[in-house]
Coordinates of N, CA, C and O in Angstrom, one line a residue:
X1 N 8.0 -10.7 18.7 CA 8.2 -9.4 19.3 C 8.4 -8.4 18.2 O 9.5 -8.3 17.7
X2 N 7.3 -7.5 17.9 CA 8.1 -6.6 17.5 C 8.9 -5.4 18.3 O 9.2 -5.3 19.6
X3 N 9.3 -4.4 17.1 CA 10.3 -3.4 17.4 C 9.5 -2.1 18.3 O 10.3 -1.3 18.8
X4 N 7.8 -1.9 18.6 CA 7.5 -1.1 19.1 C 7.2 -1.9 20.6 O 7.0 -1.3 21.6
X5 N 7.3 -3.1 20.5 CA 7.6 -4.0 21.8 C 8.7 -3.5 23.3 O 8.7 -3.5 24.5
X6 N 9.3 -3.1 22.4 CA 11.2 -2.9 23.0 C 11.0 -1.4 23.2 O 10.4 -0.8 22.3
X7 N 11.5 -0.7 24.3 CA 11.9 0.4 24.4 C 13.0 1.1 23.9 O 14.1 0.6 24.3
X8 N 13.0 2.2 23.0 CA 13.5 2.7 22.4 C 15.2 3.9 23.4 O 15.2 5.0 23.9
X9 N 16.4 2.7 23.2 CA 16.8 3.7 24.4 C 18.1 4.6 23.2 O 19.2 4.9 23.7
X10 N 17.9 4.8 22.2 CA 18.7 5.4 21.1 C 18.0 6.8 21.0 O 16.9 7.0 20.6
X11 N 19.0 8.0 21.3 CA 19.0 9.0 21.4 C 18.6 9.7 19.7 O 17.7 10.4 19.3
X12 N 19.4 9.1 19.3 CA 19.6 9.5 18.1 C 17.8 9.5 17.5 O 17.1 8.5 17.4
X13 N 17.6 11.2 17.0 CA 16.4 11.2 15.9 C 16.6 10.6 14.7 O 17.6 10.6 14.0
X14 N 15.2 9.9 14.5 CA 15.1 9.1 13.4 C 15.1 10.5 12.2 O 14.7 11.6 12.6
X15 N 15.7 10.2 10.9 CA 15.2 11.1 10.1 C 15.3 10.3 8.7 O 16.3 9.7 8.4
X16 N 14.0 10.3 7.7 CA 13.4 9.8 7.2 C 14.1 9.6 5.5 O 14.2 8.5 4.9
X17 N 14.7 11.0 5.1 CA 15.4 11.3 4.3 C 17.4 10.7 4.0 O 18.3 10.9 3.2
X18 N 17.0 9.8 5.2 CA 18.7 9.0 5.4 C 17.8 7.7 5.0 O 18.7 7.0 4.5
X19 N 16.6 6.9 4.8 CA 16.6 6.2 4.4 C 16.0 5.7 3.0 O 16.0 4.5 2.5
X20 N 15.3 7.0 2.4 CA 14.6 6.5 1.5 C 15.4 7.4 0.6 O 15.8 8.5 0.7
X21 N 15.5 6.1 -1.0 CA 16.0 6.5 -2.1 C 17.7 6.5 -1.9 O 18.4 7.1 -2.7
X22 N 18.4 5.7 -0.6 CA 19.5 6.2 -0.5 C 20.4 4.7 -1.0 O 21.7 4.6 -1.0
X23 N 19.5 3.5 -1.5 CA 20.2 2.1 -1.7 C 20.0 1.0 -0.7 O 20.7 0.0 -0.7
X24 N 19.2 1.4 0.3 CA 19.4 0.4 1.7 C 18.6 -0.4 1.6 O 17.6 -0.2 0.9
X25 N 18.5 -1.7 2.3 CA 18.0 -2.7 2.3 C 16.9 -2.7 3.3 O 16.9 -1.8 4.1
X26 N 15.9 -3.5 3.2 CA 14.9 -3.0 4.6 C 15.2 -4.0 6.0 O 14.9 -5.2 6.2
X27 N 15.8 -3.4 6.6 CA 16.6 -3.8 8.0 C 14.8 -5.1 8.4 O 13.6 -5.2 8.0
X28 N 15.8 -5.7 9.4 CA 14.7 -7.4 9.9 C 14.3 -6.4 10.5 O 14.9 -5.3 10.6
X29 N 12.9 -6.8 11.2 CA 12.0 -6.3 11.7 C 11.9 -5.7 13.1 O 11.2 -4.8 13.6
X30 N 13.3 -7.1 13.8 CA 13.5 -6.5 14.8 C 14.4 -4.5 15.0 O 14.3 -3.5 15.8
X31 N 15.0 -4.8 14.0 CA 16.0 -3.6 13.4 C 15.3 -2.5 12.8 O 15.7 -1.3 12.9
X32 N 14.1 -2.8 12.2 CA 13.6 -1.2 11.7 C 13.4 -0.2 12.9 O 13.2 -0.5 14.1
X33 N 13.7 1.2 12.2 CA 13.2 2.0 13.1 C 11.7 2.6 13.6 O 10.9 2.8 12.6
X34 N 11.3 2.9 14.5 CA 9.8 2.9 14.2 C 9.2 4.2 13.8 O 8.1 4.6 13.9
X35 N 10.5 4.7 13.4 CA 9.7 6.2 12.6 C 9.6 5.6 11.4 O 8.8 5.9 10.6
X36 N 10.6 4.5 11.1 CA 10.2 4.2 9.6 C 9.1 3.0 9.6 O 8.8 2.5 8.5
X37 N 8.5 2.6 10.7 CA 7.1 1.8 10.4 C 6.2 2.9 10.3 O 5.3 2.8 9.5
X38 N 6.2 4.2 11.4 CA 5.2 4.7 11.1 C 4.9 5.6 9.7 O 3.8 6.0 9.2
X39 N 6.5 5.6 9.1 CA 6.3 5.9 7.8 C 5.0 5.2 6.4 O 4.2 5.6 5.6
X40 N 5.6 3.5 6.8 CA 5.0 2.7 6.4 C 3.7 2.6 6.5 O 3.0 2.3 5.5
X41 N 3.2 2.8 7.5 CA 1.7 2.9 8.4 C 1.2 3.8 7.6 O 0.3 3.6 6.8
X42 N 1.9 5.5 7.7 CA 1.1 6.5 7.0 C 0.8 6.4 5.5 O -0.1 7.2 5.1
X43 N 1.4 5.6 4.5 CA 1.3 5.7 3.6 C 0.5 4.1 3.0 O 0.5 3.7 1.8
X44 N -0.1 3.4 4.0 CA -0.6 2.2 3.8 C -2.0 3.0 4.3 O -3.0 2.2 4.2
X45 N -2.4 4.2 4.8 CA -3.7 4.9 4.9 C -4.5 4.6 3.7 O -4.1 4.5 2.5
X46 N -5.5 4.5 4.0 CA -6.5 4.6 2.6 C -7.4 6.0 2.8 O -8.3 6.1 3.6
X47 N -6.9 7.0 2.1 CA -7.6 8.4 1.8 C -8.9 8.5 2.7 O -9.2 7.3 2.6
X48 N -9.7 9.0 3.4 CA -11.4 9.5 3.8 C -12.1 9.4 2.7 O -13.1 8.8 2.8
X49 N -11.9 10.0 1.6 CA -12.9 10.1 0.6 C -13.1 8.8 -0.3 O -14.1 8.5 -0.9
X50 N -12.0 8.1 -0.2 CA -12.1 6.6 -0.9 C -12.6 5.9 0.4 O -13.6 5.3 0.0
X51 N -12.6 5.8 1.6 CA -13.3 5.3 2.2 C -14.9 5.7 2.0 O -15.8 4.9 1.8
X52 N -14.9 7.0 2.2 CA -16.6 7.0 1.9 C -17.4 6.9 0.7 O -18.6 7.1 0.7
X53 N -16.3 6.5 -0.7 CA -17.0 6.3 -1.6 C -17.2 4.7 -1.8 O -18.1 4.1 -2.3
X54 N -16.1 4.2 -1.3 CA -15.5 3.1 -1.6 C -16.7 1.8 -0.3 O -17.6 0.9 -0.4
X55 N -16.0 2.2 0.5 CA -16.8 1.3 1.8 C -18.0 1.1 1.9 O -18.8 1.9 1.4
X56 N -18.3 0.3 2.3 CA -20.3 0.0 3.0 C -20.2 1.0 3.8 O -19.1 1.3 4.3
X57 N -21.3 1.7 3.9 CA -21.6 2.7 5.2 C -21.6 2.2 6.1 O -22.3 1.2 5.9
X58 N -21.2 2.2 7.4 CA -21.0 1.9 8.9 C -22.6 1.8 9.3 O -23.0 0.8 9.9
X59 N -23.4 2.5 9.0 CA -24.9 2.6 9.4 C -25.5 1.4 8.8 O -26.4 1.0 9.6
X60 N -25.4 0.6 7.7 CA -25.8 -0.3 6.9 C -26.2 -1.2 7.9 O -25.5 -1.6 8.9
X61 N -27.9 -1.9 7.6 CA -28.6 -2.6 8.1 C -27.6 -4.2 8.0 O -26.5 -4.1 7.5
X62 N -28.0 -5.3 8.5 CA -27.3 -6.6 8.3 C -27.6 -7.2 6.9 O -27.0 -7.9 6.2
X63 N -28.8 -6.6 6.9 CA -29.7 -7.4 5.8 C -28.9 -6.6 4.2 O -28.7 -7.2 3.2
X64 N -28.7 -5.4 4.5 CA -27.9 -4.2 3.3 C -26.6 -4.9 3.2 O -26.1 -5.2 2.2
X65 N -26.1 -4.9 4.8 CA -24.1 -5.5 4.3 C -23.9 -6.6 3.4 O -23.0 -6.8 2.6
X66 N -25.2 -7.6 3.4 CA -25.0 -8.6 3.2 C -25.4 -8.7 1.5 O -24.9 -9.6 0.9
X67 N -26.0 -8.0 1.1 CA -26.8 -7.0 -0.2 C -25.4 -6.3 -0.9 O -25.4 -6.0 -2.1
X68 N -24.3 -6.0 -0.2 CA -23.6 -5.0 -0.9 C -22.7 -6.2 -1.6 O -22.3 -7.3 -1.2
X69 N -22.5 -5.0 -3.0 CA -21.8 -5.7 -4.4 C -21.0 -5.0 -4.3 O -21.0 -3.8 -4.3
X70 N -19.8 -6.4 -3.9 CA -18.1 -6.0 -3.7 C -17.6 -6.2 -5.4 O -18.0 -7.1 -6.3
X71 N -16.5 -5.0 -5.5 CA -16.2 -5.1 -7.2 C -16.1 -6.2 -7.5 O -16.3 -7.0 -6.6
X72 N -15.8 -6.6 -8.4 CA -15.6 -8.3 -9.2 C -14.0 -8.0 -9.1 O -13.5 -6.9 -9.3
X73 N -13.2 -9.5 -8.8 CA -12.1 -9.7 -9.4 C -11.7 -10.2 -10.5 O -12.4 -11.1 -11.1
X74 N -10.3 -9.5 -10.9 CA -9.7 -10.2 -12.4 C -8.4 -11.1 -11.6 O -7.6 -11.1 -10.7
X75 N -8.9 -12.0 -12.9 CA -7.6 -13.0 -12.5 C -7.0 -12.9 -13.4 O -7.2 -14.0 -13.9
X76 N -6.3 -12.4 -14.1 CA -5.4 -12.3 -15.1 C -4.3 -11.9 -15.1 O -3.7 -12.2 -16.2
X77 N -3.7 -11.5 -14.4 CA -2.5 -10.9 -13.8 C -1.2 -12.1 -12.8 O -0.1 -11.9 -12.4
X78 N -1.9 -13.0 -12.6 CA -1.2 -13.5 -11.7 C 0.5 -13.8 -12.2 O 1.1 -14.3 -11.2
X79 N 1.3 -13.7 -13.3 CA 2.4 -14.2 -13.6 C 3.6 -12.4 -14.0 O 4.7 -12.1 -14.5
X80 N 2.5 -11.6 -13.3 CA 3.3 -10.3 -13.3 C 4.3 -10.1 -12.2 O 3.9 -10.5 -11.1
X81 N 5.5 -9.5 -12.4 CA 6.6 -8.9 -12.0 C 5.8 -8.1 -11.1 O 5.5 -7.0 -11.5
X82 N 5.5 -8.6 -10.2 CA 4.9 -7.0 -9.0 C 5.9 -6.1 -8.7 O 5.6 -4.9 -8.7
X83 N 7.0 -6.6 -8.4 CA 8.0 -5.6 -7.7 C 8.7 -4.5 -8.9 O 9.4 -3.5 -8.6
X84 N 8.3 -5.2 -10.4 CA 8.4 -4.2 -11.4 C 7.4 -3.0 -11.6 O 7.6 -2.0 -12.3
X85 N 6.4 -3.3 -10.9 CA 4.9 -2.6 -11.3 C 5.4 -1.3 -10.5 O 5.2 -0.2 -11.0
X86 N 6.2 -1.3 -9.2 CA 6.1 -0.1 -8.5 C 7.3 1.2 -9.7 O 7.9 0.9 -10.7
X87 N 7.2 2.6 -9.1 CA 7.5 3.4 -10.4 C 7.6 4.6 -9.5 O 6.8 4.8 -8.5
X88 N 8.8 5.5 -10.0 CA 9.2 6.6 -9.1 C 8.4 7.9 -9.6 O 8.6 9.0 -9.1
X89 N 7.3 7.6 -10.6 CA 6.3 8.7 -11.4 C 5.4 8.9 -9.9 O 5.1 8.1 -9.0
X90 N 5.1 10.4 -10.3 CA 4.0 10.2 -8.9 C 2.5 9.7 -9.5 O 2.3 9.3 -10.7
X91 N 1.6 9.6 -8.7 CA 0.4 8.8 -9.1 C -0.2 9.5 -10.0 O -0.5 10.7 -9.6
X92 N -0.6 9.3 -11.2 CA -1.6 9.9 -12.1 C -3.0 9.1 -12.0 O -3.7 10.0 -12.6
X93 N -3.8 8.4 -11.8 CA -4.6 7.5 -11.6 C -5.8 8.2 -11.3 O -5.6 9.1 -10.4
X94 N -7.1 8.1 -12.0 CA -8.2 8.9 -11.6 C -8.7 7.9 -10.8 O -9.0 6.8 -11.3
X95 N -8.9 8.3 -9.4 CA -9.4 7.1 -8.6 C -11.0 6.9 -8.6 O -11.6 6.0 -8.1
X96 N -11.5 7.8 -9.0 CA -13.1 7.7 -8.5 C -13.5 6.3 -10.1 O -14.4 5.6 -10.1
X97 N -12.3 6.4 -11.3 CA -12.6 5.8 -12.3 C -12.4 4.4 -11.8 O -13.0 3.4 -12.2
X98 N -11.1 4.4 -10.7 CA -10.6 2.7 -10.9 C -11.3 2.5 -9.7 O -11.4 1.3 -9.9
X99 N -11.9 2.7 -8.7 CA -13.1 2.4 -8.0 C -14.2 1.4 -8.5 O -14.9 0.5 -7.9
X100 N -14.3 1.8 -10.0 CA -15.1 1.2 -10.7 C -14.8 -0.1 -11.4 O -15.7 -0.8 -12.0
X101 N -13.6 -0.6 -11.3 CA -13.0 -1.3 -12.2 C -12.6 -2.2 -11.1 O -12.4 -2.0 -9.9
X102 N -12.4 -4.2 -12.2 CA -12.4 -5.6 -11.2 C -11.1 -4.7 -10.4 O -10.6 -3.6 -10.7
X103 N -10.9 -5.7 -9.4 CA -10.0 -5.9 -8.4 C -8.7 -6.9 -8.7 O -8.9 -7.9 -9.3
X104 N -7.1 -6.4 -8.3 CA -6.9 -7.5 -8.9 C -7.1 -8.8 -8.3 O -7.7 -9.1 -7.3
X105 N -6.3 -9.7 -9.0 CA -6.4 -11.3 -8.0 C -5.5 -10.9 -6.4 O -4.8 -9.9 -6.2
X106 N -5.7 -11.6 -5.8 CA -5.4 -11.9 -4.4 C -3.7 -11.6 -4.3 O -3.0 -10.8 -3.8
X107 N -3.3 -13.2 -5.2 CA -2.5 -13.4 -5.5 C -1.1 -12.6 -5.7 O 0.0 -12.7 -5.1
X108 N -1.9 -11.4 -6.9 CA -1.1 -10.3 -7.1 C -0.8 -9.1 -6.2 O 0.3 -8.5 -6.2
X109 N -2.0 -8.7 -5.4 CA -1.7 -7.9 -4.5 C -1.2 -8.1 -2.8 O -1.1 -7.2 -1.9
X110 N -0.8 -9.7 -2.7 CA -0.1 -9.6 -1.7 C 1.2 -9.8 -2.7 O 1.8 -8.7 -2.4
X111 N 2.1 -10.4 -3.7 CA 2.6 -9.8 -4.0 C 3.3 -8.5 -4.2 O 4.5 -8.4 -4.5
X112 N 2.7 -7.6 -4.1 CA 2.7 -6.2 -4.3 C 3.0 -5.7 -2.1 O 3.5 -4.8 -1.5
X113 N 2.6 -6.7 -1.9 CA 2.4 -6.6 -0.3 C 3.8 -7.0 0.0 O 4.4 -6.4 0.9
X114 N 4.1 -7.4 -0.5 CA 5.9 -8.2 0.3 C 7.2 -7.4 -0.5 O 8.3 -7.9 -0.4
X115 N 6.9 -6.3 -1.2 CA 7.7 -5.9 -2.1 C 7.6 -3.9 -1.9 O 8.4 -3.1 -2.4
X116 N 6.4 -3.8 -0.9 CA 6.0 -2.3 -0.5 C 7.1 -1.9 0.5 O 7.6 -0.8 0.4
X117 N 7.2 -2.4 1.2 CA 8.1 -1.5 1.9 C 9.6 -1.3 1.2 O 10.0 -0.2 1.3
X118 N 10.3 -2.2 0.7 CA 11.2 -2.4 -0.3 C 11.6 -1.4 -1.2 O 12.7 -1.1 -1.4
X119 N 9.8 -0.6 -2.0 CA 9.4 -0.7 -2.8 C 9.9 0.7 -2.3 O 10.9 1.1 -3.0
X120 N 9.3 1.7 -1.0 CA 9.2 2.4 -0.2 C 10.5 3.1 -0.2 O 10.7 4.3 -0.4
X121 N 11.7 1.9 0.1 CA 12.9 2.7 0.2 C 13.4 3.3 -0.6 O 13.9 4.4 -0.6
X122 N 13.2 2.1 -2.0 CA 13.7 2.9 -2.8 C 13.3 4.0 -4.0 O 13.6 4.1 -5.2
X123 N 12.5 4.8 -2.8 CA 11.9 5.7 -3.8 C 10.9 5.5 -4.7 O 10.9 6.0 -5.8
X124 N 9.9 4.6 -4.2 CA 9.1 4.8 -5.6 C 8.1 5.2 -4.9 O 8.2 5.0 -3.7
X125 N 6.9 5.8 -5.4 CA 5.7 6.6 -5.2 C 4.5 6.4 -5.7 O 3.4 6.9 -5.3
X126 N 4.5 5.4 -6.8 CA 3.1 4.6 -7.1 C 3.1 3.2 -7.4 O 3.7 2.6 -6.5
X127 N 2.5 2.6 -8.2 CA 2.3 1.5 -8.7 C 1.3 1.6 -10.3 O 0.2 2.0 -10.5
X128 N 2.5 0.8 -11.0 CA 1.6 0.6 -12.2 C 0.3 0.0 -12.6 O 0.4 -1.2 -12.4
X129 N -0.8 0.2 -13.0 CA -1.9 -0.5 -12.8 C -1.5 -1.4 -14.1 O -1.0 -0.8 -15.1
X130 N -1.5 -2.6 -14.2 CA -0.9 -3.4 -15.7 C -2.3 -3.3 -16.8 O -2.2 -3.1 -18.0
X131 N -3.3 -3.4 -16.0 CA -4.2 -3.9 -16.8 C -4.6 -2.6 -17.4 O -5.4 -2.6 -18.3
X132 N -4.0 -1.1 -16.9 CA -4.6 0.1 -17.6 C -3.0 0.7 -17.9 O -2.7 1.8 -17.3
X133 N -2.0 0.0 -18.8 CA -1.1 0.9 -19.5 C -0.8 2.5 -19.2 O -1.5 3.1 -20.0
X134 N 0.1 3.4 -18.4 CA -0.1 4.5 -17.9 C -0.5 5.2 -17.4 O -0.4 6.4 -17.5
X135 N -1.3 4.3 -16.1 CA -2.4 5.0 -15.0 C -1.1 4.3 -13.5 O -0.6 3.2 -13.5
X136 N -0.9 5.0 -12.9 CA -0.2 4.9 -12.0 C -0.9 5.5 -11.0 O -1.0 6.7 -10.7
X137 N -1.2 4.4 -10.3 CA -1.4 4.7 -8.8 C -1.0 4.8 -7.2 O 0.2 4.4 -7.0
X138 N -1.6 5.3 -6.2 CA -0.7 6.1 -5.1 C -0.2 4.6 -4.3 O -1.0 3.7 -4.0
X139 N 0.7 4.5 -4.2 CA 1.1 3.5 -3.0 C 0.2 2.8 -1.8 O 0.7 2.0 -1.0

């Protein structure tokens, strides 16, 4: 069950700035608030323009989807501190550049998955790309 399961009978407005950056732990799931999932939600968006540069076109024949060259992954990363990678810098990262560039391993980015909302509270705003030394990207 989750928390958008249950009717919400707490008066009290959620306000966003009592939880983030303030030291708090991320309450069980039953316990989050769901202003703070939809916090979560909005910032787990992937941009429109990275979608339309990034994605197969929705119009794409069967024969094209099946034709399209998904980036290559790197496997090299797998023994990194994910939850170190995140960083209170805002994103510098030229994205049309890392578009172009492997993917990481699997591995590493659910890593980076179990450590985002965490990551969220406590204020951080990008993530270090490891394999590009000083490119920080958007959450």
């Amino acid at each position: 069950m989750h928390n958008s399961d249950i009717e919400d009978n707490d008066p009290t407005p959620f306000v966003l700035e009592e939880w983030i950056g303030k030291g708090r732990q991320l309450p069980n799931a039953i316990d989050t608030p769901s202003g703070l999932e939809e916090h979560f939600s909005m910032l787990r968006e992937v941009p429109d323009d990275i979608k339309h540069k990034c994605y197969p076109n929705t119009d794409l024949s069967i024969e094209s989807f099946i034709k399209y060259q998904l980036p290559k992954r790197t496997y090299a990363l797998p023994g990194l501190d994910a939850l170190g990678c995140f960083n209170q810098r805002e994103p510098n990262a030229d994205l049309d550049m890392h578009t172009t560039l492997p993917l990481p391993s699997r591995q590493f980015v659910e890593k980076l998955d179990t450590h985002f909302r965490q990551a969220t509270l406590n204020d951080m705003h990008s993530v270090i790309n490891p394999a590009y030394p000083g490119s920080y990207l958007p959450l």
